[in-house]
Amino acid sequence: MTGKGADVSVGGKTIELPTRSGTIGPDVIDIGTLYKNTGTFTYDPGFTSTASCESKITYIDGDEGVLLHRGYPIEQLAEHGDFLEVCYLLLYGDLPTKAQKDDFDHRVTHHTMVHEQMSRFFTGFRRDAHPMAVMCGCVGALSAFYHDSTDITDPHQRMVASLRMIAKMPTIAAMAYKYHIGQPFVYPKNDLDYASNFLRMCFAVPCEEYVVNPVLSRAMDRIFILHADHEQNASTSTVRLAGSSGANPFACIAAGIACLWGPAHGGANEAALNMLAEIGSVDRIPEYVARAKDKNDPFRLMGFGHRVYKNYDPRARIMQKTTHEVLGELGIKDDPMLEVAMELERIALTDEYFIEKKLYPNIDFYSGITLKALGFPTTMFTVLFALARTVGWIAQWNEMIEDPEQRIGRPRQLYIGEPKRDYTPVSKR
Ligand code: SDX
């Protein structure tokens, strides 16, 4: 919807730029003609005030701590839905009917196997390779196997590639884990639900039957829901930018995995658990809180703060509840890391510095404790984040391609380098 215009004065010249209003959330000023009319760029290196696209998929209100997927609050989806239902919602825009859900679940279930030659990729990696390095390599390599679904102009091929990735990410993630620990790969089983299938592919061994714990698989499924999509975060923006050049979907998702790996983004769950382990005990928390506040110390409290949430991350609340459910089911009473986490959260939420800067726990703060309790090593935490976020990346990628305003993303810059100068021969330097 077009709103009232915005007057912009540059160098004594005033132009009116069009504005647009969404259904909810801030309006935008369309600056597409700014450079042509004023010879001036805007400057926003962290994109703190920049909308990169129109989207109908996810809405976040950082001040209110609200997260909606196609209008549905994350709390309701996490409570009542399952991950594949949320995948359907993100991809198609509405919750599925029973028949649509059964069909979608069946299609995903019957695409969980990977090409048998994929298993040879793993032997090329050192055993101690970080599973995220393996994921980047293997997902990018999927485009070498699926030439029949890389024509991005064909909606059918896009949906085939989308379903393949949602279906195969758990299998590849489990293979990365099994390779990492030197155990044989476990094939998917079509009579298991998505989360149960994943847990079994990770933790089953040939020597005995693996019985899925329904409390743990429900927790795993809910963790996937909480990580499914999150508006235009760094990795999603990476996927959109890669996709804007026409790159195939597998290569775009591999780019998203690479971006997610950073500790400021999806790597924070691994970093948060390593931080809790380093703190070790409640009495050492003040030392680390002081370091986090020290301008001269690069240390930050991993799992705290967020570019958008200036209130409690709604996912963190659900994550905290899931943590207690999992620890309760496993009979883990006094987990020292949980004790440190709870006390660190209490201190941070009452500390003037964190209150003033609106630094609240984010989803990564509790997810690590839960994933560790489920049996995953810290190196697998971001892999699980990537597994779940694949549907968000795919949905946003599809939306970008279908957007009539879509063009290759090509930002400009503020040049602060040397003005033109002539080459001097080395004899004169
Ligand atoms: C995810 O975007 C998304 O939606 C991401 C995500 C998703 O689902 O895709 O939600 C997933 O990435 C969650 C965030 C996980 N990252 C961490 O937990 C790492 C620790 N957090 C910080 O690195 C930081 O808070 C960011 C990266 C999350 C946000 O950085 P911003 O928005 O650029 O904020 P900033 O770095 O400018 O910080 C603002 C101020 C600074 O102080 P001043 O320079 O103003 O004095 O707050 C301070 C920062 O020093 N600050 C922290 C802090 N985070 C910010 N101080 C101590 N500890 C922290 N964790």
Coordinates of C-alpha atoms and ligand atoms in Angstrom, one line a residue:
M1 CA 0.0 0.0 0.0
T2 CA 1.4 3.4 -0.9
G3 CA 1.5 6.0 1.9
K4 CA 2.1 9.7 2.0
G5 CA 5.4 10.9 0.5
A6 CA 8.6 11.7 2.4
D7 CA 10.4 15.0 1.6
V8 CA 14.2 14.6 1.4
S9 CA 16.4 17.6 1.1
V10 CA 19.9 17.0 -0.3
G11 CA 22.4 19.8 -1.3
G12 CA 19.6 22.4 -1.2
K13 CA 17.3 20.3 -3.5
T14 CA 14.1 18.8 -2.0
I15 CA 12.5 15.7 -3.6
E16 CA 9.5 13.7 -2.5
L17 CA 10.0 10.0 -2.1
P18 CA 7.1 7.6 -2.1
T19 CA 6.3 5.7 1.1
R20 CA 4.7 2.4 1.6
S21 CA 2.7 0.9 4.4
G22 CA 2.5 -2.8 5.3
T23 CA -0.3 -4.7 7.0
I24 CA 1.5 -4.2 10.4
G25 CA 4.8 -2.7 11.3
P26 CA 6.8 0.4 10.2
D27 CA 6.2 2.1 6.9
V28 CA 9.1 2.3 4.4
I29 CA 10.4 5.1 2.3
D30 CA 11.1 3.9 -1.2
I31 CA 14.6 5.4 -2.0
G32 CA 14.9 3.6 -5.3
T33 CA 15.1 7.0 -7.2
L34 CA 17.2 8.8 -4.6
Y35 CA 20.5 8.5 -6.4
K36 CA 19.1 9.2 -9.8
N37 CA 17.5 12.4 -8.5
T38 CA 20.1 13.6 -6.0
G39 CA 23.4 11.8 -6.8
T40 CA 23.4 10.6 -3.2
F41 CA 23.4 7.1 -1.7
T42 CA 21.9 6.2 1.7
Y43 CA 24.4 4.6 4.2
D44 CA 23.3 1.8 6.6
P45 CA 26.1 -0.8 6.8
G46 CA 24.2 -3.1 9.4
F47 CA 20.9 -2.5 7.6
T48 CA 19.5 -1.3 11.0
S49 CA 17.0 1.0 9.2
T50 CA 16.7 -0.7 5.8
A51 CA 14.0 -3.0 4.5
S52 CA 15.4 -5.2 1.7
C53 CA 12.1 -6.6 0.4
E54 CA 8.4 -7.0 0.9
S55 CA 7.5 -10.2 2.6
K56 CA 4.4 -12.1 3.9
I57 CA 6.2 -14.9 5.7
T58 CA 7.3 -13.7 9.1
Y59 CA 6.7 -10.6 11.2
I60 CA 8.7 -9.6 14.3
D61 CA 7.9 -6.8 16.7
G62 CA 11.2 -6.5 18.6
D63 CA 9.8 -4.0 21.2
E64 CA 6.8 -6.3 22.1
G65 CA 8.7 -9.6 21.7
V66 CA 6.2 -10.8 19.0
L67 CA 7.0 -13.4 16.3
L68 CA 4.3 -14.3 13.8
H69 CA 4.6 -16.9 11.0
R70 CA 2.0 -16.1 8.3
G71 CA 0.2 -14.3 11.1
Y72 CA 0.2 -17.2 13.6
P73 CA 2.0 -16.5 16.9
I74 CA 5.1 -18.7 17.5
E75 CA 3.7 -19.6 20.9
Q76 CA 0.6 -21.2 19.4
L77 CA 2.6 -23.0 16.6
A78 CA 5.1 -24.4 19.1
E79 CA 2.3 -25.5 21.4
H80 CA -0.2 -27.0 19.0
G81 CA 1.6 -27.7 15.7
D82 CA 4.5 -29.8 14.4
F83 CA 7.5 -28.9 12.4
L84 CA 6.2 -30.2 9.0
E85 CA 3.0 -28.3 9.5
V86 CA 5.0 -25.1 10.1
C87 CA 7.0 -26.0 7.0
Y88 CA 3.8 -26.2 5.0
L89 CA 2.6 -22.9 6.5
L90 CA 5.8 -21.1 5.6
L91 CA 5.9 -22.5 2.1
Y92 CA 2.3 -22.2 1.1
G93 CA 1.0 -19.4 3.3
D94 CA -1.8 -21.2 5.2
L95 CA -2.1 -24.1 7.7
P96 CA -2.8 -27.4 5.8
T97 CA -6.0 -29.3 5.9
K98 CA -5.7 -32.9 7.2
A99 CA -5.5 -34.2 3.6
Q100 CA -2.9 -31.5 2.6
K101 CA -0.8 -32.3 5.7
D102 CA -0.9 -36.1 5.1
D103 CA 0.2 -35.5 1.5
F104 CA 3.0 -33.1 2.4
D105 CA 4.3 -35.4 5.2
H106 CA 4.2 -38.3 2.8
R107 CA 6.1 -36.3 0.1
V108 CA 8.8 -35.1 2.6
T109 CA 9.1 -38.6 4.1
H110 CA 9.7 -40.2 0.7
H111 CA 12.5 -37.8 -0.1
T112 CA 14.6 -38.3 3.0
M113 CA 17.2 -40.6 1.4
V114 CA 20.2 -39.0 -0.3
H115 CA 22.0 -40.3 -3.4
E116 CA 24.2 -43.2 -2.2
Q117 CA 27.3 -41.6 -3.7
M118 CA 26.8 -38.7 -1.3
S119 CA 28.2 -40.9 1.4
R120 CA 31.6 -40.8 -0.4
F121 CA 31.9 -37.1 0.2
F122 CA 32.2 -37.6 3.9
T123 CA 35.3 -39.8 3.6
G124 CA 37.1 -36.8 2.0
F125 CA 36.7 -34.8 5.3
R126 CA 39.0 -35.3 8.3
R127 CA 37.2 -37.0 11.1
D128 CA 37.6 -34.0 13.3
A129 CA 36.2 -31.6 10.7
H130 CA 33.5 -29.3 12.2
P131 CA 30.1 -30.7 11.1
M132 CA 29.2 -27.2 9.8
A133 CA 32.1 -27.4 7.4
V134 CA 30.7 -30.8 6.2
M135 CA 27.2 -29.4 5.9
C136 CA 28.4 -26.4 3.8
G137 CA 30.2 -28.8 1.4
C138 CA 27.6 -31.5 1.2
V139 CA 24.6 -29.2 0.7
G140 CA 26.4 -27.2 -2.0
A141 CA 27.2 -30.5 -3.7
L142 CA 23.5 -31.5 -3.9
S143 CA 23.3 -29.4 -7.0
A144 CA 25.7 -31.9 -8.6
F145 CA 23.1 -34.6 -8.0
Y146 CA 19.8 -32.9 -8.8
H147 CA 20.0 -31.3 -12.2
D148 CA 16.3 -31.9 -12.7
S149 CA 15.4 -29.3 -10.1
T150 CA 17.8 -26.4 -10.6
D151 CA 15.7 -24.4 -13.2
I152 CA 14.6 -21.6 -10.8
T153 CA 12.2 -20.2 -13.4
D154 CA 10.1 -23.4 -13.2
P155 CA 7.8 -23.3 -10.1
H156 CA 7.5 -27.0 -10.1
Q157 CA 11.2 -27.5 -10.1
R158 CA 11.5 -24.9 -7.3
M159 CA 9.0 -26.9 -5.2
V160 CA 10.8 -30.2 -5.9
A161 CA 14.1 -28.7 -4.8
S162 CA 12.4 -27.1 -1.8
L163 CA 10.9 -30.4 -0.6
R164 CA 14.2 -32.3 -1.3
M165 CA 16.1 -29.9 0.9
I166 CA 13.6 -30.0 3.8
A167 CA 13.6 -33.8 3.5
K168 CA 17.3 -34.4 3.2
M169 CA 18.8 -31.9 5.7
P170 CA 18.1 -34.2 8.6
T171 CA 19.7 -37.1 6.8
I172 CA 22.8 -35.1 5.8
A173 CA 23.1 -33.6 9.4
A174 CA 22.9 -37.1 10.9
M175 CA 25.5 -38.4 8.5
A176 CA 27.8 -35.4 9.4
Y177 CA 27.3 -36.4 13.1
K178 CA 27.8 -40.1 12.6
Y179 CA 31.0 -39.5 10.5
H180 CA 32.2 -37.1 13.2
I181 CA 32.0 -39.8 15.9
G182 CA 33.1 -42.7 13.7
Q183 CA 29.8 -44.6 13.7
P184 CA 28.1 -46.1 10.6
F185 CA 25.4 -44.0 8.8
V186 CA 21.8 -44.9 9.7
Y187 CA 19.2 -44.8 7.0
P188 CA 15.9 -42.9 7.5
K189 CA 12.8 -45.0 8.3
N190 CA 9.6 -44.0 6.6
D191 CA 7.4 -45.1 9.5
L192 CA 8.9 -42.4 11.9
D193 CA 7.9 -38.7 12.1
Y194 CA 10.4 -36.1 11.1
A195 CA 12.0 -35.4 14.5
S196 CA 12.0 -39.1 15.6
N197 CA 13.6 -40.1 12.3
F198 CA 16.3 -37.5 12.9
L199 CA 17.0 -38.6 16.5
R200 CA 17.2 -42.3 15.3
M201 CA 19.5 -41.5 12.4
C202 CA 21.8 -39.7 15.0
F203 CA 21.7 -42.0 18.0
A204 CA 20.8 -45.5 16.7
V205 CA 23.6 -48.1 16.3
P206 CA 23.4 -51.4 14.4
C207 CA 24.0 -53.4 17.6
E208 CA 20.6 -52.7 19.2
E209 CA 17.1 -51.4 18.5
Y210 CA 16.7 -47.7 19.0
V211 CA 13.4 -46.7 20.8
V212 CA 12.4 -43.1 20.3
N213 CA 11.5 -41.3 23.5
P214 CA 8.3 -39.4 22.6
V215 CA 9.1 -36.6 25.1
L216 CA 12.5 -36.0 23.5
S217 CA 11.3 -36.2 19.9
R218 CA 8.5 -33.7 20.7
A219 CA 11.1 -31.4 22.2
M220 CA 13.3 -31.9 19.1
D221 CA 10.3 -31.1 16.9
R222 CA 9.6 -28.0 18.9
I223 CA 13.2 -26.8 18.7
F224 CA 12.9 -27.1 14.9
I225 CA 9.7 -25.0 15.0
L226 CA 11.4 -22.3 17.0
H227 CA 14.3 -22.1 14.5
A228 CA 12.3 -22.3 11.3
D229 CA 12.3 -18.7 10.1
H230 CA 13.1 -15.2 11.4
E231 CA 12.4 -12.5 8.9
Q232 CA 15.4 -11.0 7.1
N233 CA 18.2 -12.2 9.4
A234 CA 21.8 -12.4 8.2
S235 CA 21.7 -15.9 6.8
T236 CA 18.2 -15.4 5.1
S237 CA 19.5 -12.2 3.5
T238 CA 22.5 -14.1 2.3
V239 CA 20.2 -16.7 0.7
R240 CA 18.1 -14.0 -0.9
L241 CA 21.2 -12.2 -2.2
A242 CA 22.7 -15.4 -3.6
G243 CA 19.4 -16.3 -5.2
S244 CA 19.0 -12.8 -6.7
S245 CA 21.8 -13.7 -9.2
G246 CA 19.9 -16.8 -10.3
A247 CA 22.1 -19.3 -8.5
N248 CA 20.6 -22.7 -8.0
P249 CA 18.7 -23.3 -4.7
F250 CA 21.2 -25.8 -3.3
A251 CA 24.1 -23.3 -3.7
C252 CA 22.0 -20.6 -2.1
I253 CA 21.2 -22.7 1.0
A254 CA 24.9 -23.6 1.3
A255 CA 25.6 -19.9 1.4
G256 CA 23.0 -19.5 4.1
I257 CA 24.6 -22.3 6.1
A258 CA 28.0 -20.6 5.8
C259 CA 26.6 -17.3 7.1
L260 CA 24.6 -18.9 10.0
W261 CA 27.9 -20.5 11.3
G262 CA 29.2 -17.2 12.7
P263 CA 29.1 -16.8 16.5
A264 CA 27.2 -13.6 16.2
H265 CA 24.4 -15.5 14.5
G266 CA 23.6 -19.2 14.5
G267 CA 26.9 -20.1 16.0
A268 CA 25.9 -18.4 19.2
N269 CA 24.3 -21.6 20.6
E270 CA 27.6 -23.4 20.5
A271 CA 29.4 -20.3 21.8
A272 CA 26.8 -19.9 24.6
L273 CA 27.3 -23.4 25.9
N274 CA 31.1 -23.0 25.6
M275 CA 30.8 -19.8 27.6
L276 CA 28.7 -21.4 30.3
A277 CA 31.3 -24.2 30.6
E278 CA 34.1 -21.6 30.8
I279 CA 32.2 -19.7 33.6
G280 CA 31.8 -23.1 35.3
S281 CA 30.2 -21.9 38.5
V282 CA 27.8 -19.3 39.8
D283 CA 30.5 -17.5 41.8
R284 CA 32.4 -16.6 38.6
I285 CA 29.4 -14.9 36.9
P286 CA 30.2 -11.4 38.2
E287 CA 33.7 -11.6 36.6
Y288 CA 32.1 -12.4 33.2
V289 CA 29.4 -9.8 33.5
A290 CA 32.0 -7.2 34.2
R291 CA 34.0 -8.4 31.1
A292 CA 30.8 -8.1 28.9
K293 CA 30.4 -4.5 30.1
D294 CA 34.0 -3.6 29.6
K295 CA 34.4 -1.6 26.3
N296 CA 38.0 -2.7 26.0
D297 CA 37.1 -6.4 26.3
P298 CA 35.7 -8.0 23.1
F299 CA 33.9 -10.6 25.3
R300 CA 30.2 -10.7 24.9
L301 CA 27.6 -12.7 26.8
M302 CA 26.7 -15.3 24.1
G303 CA 23.0 -15.9 23.9
F304 CA 22.2 -12.3 24.9
G305 CA 21.1 -9.4 22.8
H306 CA 19.5 -9.2 19.4
R307 CA 19.4 -6.8 16.5
V308 CA 15.6 -6.7 16.5
Y309 CA 14.4 -8.0 19.9
K310 CA 14.6 -5.2 22.5
N311 CA 12.4 -7.3 24.7
Y312 CA 12.5 -11.0 25.6
D313 CA 12.9 -13.2 22.6
P314 CA 9.6 -15.1 22.6
R315 CA 11.4 -18.2 21.4
A316 CA 13.7 -18.1 24.4
R317 CA 10.7 -18.4 26.8
I318 CA 9.5 -21.5 24.9
M319 CA 13.1 -22.8 24.7
Q320 CA 13.5 -22.4 28.5
K321 CA 10.3 -24.4 29.1
T322 CA 11.5 -27.1 26.7
T323 CA 14.8 -27.2 28.5
H324 CA 13.1 -28.0 31.8
E325 CA 10.9 -30.7 30.1
V326 CA 13.9 -32.4 28.6
L327 CA 16.1 -32.3 31.8
G328 CA 13.1 -33.5 33.8
E329 CA 12.4 -36.4 31.4
L330 CA 16.1 -37.4 31.5
G331 CA 16.3 -37.1 35.3
I332 CA 19.0 -34.4 35.0
K333 CA 18.4 -32.6 38.3
D334 CA 21.2 -30.2 39.1
D335 CA 22.8 -29.5 35.8
P336 CA 25.6 -27.1 36.7
M337 CA 25.3 -25.4 33.3
L338 CA 21.6 -24.8 33.8
E339 CA 22.3 -23.4 37.3
V340 CA 24.9 -21.0 35.8
A341 CA 22.5 -20.1 33.0
M342 CA 19.6 -19.4 35.3
E343 CA 21.7 -17.3 37.7
L344 CA 23.4 -15.5 34.7
E345 CA 20.0 -14.7 33.3
R346 CA 18.7 -13.4 36.7
I347 CA 21.8 -11.2 37.1
A348 CA 21.8 -9.9 33.5
L349 CA 18.0 -9.0 33.7
T350 CA 18.6 -6.9 36.8
D351 CA 21.9 -5.3 35.7
E352 CA 21.7 -1.6 34.7
Y353 CA 24.0 -2.2 31.7
F354 CA 21.8 -4.9 30.2
I355 CA 18.6 -3.1 31.0
E356 CA 19.8 0.1 29.4
K357 CA 21.0 -1.7 26.3
K358 CA 17.9 -3.9 26.3
L359 CA 19.9 -7.1 26.2
Y360 CA 17.7 -10.1 26.8
P361 CA 18.4 -13.8 26.4
N362 CA 17.8 -14.9 22.9
I363 CA 16.9 -18.3 21.5
D364 CA 20.5 -19.4 21.6
F365 CA 20.8 -19.0 25.3
Y366 CA 18.8 -22.1 26.3
S367 CA 19.0 -24.1 23.2
G368 CA 22.5 -25.3 23.8
I369 CA 21.7 -26.7 27.3
T370 CA 18.7 -28.7 25.8
L371 CA 20.7 -30.0 22.8
K372 CA 23.5 -31.1 25.1
A373 CA 21.0 -32.9 27.3
L374 CA 19.6 -34.6 24.1
G375 CA 23.0 -36.0 23.5
F376 CA 24.4 -33.7 20.8
P377 CA 28.0 -32.4 21.0
T378 CA 28.3 -28.5 20.9
T379 CA 29.8 -28.8 17.4
M380 CA 26.4 -30.1 16.2
F381 CA 24.3 -27.2 17.6
T382 CA 24.5 -24.9 14.6
V383 CA 24.0 -27.9 12.3
L384 CA 20.6 -28.4 14.0
F385 CA 19.8 -24.7 13.7
A386 CA 20.7 -24.9 9.9
L387 CA 18.5 -28.0 9.6
A388 CA 15.5 -26.2 11.0
R389 CA 16.2 -22.9 9.2
T390 CA 16.4 -24.5 5.8
V391 CA 12.6 -24.2 5.4
G392 CA 12.7 -20.5 6.2
W393 CA 15.5 -19.9 3.8
I394 CA 13.6 -21.9 1.1
A395 CA 10.4 -20.1 1.7
Q396 CA 12.1 -16.7 1.6
W397 CA 14.1 -17.7 -1.6
N398 CA 10.9 -18.8 -3.3
E399 CA 9.2 -15.5 -2.3
M400 CA 12.2 -13.5 -3.7
I401 CA 12.0 -15.3 -7.0
E402 CA 8.3 -14.8 -7.3
D403 CA 8.6 -11.1 -6.4
P404 CA 8.0 -9.0 -9.6
E405 CA 10.3 -6.3 -8.1
Q406 CA 13.1 -8.7 -7.7
R407 CA 16.4 -7.7 -9.3
I408 CA 20.0 -8.8 -8.6
G409 CA 21.1 -7.3 -5.3
R410 CA 24.0 -4.9 -5.8
P411 CA 24.6 -2.4 -3.0
R412 CA 26.8 0.7 -3.6
Q413 CA 29.4 2.2 -1.2
L414 CA 30.8 5.3 0.4
Y415 CA 34.3 5.3 -1.2
I416 CA 37.0 6.6 1.3
G417 CA 40.1 5.3 -0.6
E418 CA 42.7 7.1 -2.6
P419 CA 41.6 9.6 -5.4
K420 CA 42.9 8.9 -8.9
R421 CA 46.7 8.8 -9.0
D422 CA 49.3 7.7 -11.7
Y423 CA 51.4 4.6 -11.7
T424 CA 55.1 5.2 -10.7
P425 CA 57.8 2.7 -11.8
V426 CA 59.4 0.8 -9.0
S427 CA 62.7 2.6 -9.7
K428 CA 61.0 5.8 -8.5
R429 CA 59.2 4.4 -5.4
Ligands
SDX1 C1 20.5 -15.1 16.2 O1 18.7 -11.6 13.2 C2 18.1 -12.7 13.7 O2 16.9 -12.8 13.6 C3 19.1 -13.7 14.2 C4 18.4 -14.9 14.9 C5 17.6 -15.8 13.9 O3 16.7 -16.5 14.4 O4 18.0 -15.7 12.7 O5 17.5 -14.5 15.9 C6 19.4 -15.9 15.5 O6 21.5 -14.8 15.5 C7 20.4 -14.6 17.6 C8 21.6 -13.8 18.1 C9 22.7 -14.8 18.5 N1 24.0 -14.0 18.8 C10 24.4 -14.0 20.1 O7 23.8 -14.3 21.1 C11 25.8 -13.3 20.2 C12 25.9 -12.3 21.2 N2 25.0 -11.1 20.8 C13 25.7 -10.0 20.2 O8 26.8 -10.3 19.4 C14 24.7 -9.0 19.6 O9 23.8 -8.8 20.6 C15 24.0 -9.3 18.3 C16 25.0 -9.7 17.2 C17 23.0 -10.4 18.5 C18 23.3 -8.1 17.9 O10 24.2 -7.1 17.6 P1 23.8 -5.6 17.2 O11 22.3 -5.5 16.9 O12 24.7 -5.2 16.1 O13 24.0 -4.8 18.5 P2 25.4 -4.2 18.9 O14 26.5 -5.1 18.6 O15 25.4 -2.8 18.2 O16 25.2 -4.0 20.4 C19 24.5 -2.8 20.9 C20 25.2 -2.6 22.3 C21 26.7 -2.5 22.1 O17 27.2 -1.6 23.1 P3 27.5 -0.1 22.7 O18 28.5 -0.1 21.6 O19 26.2 0.5 22.3 O20 28.1 0.5 24.0 O21 25.0 -3.7 23.2 C22 26.2 -4.3 23.5 C23 27.2 -3.9 22.4 O22 28.5 -3.8 23.0 N3 26.0 -5.7 23.4 C24 26.4 -6.6 24.3 C25 25.9 -7.9 23.8 N4 25.2 -7.7 22.7 C26 25.2 -6.4 22.4 N5 27.2 -6.5 25.4 C27 27.4 -7.7 26.0 N6 27.0 -8.9 25.7 C28 26.2 -9.0 24.5 N7 25.8 -10.2 24.2

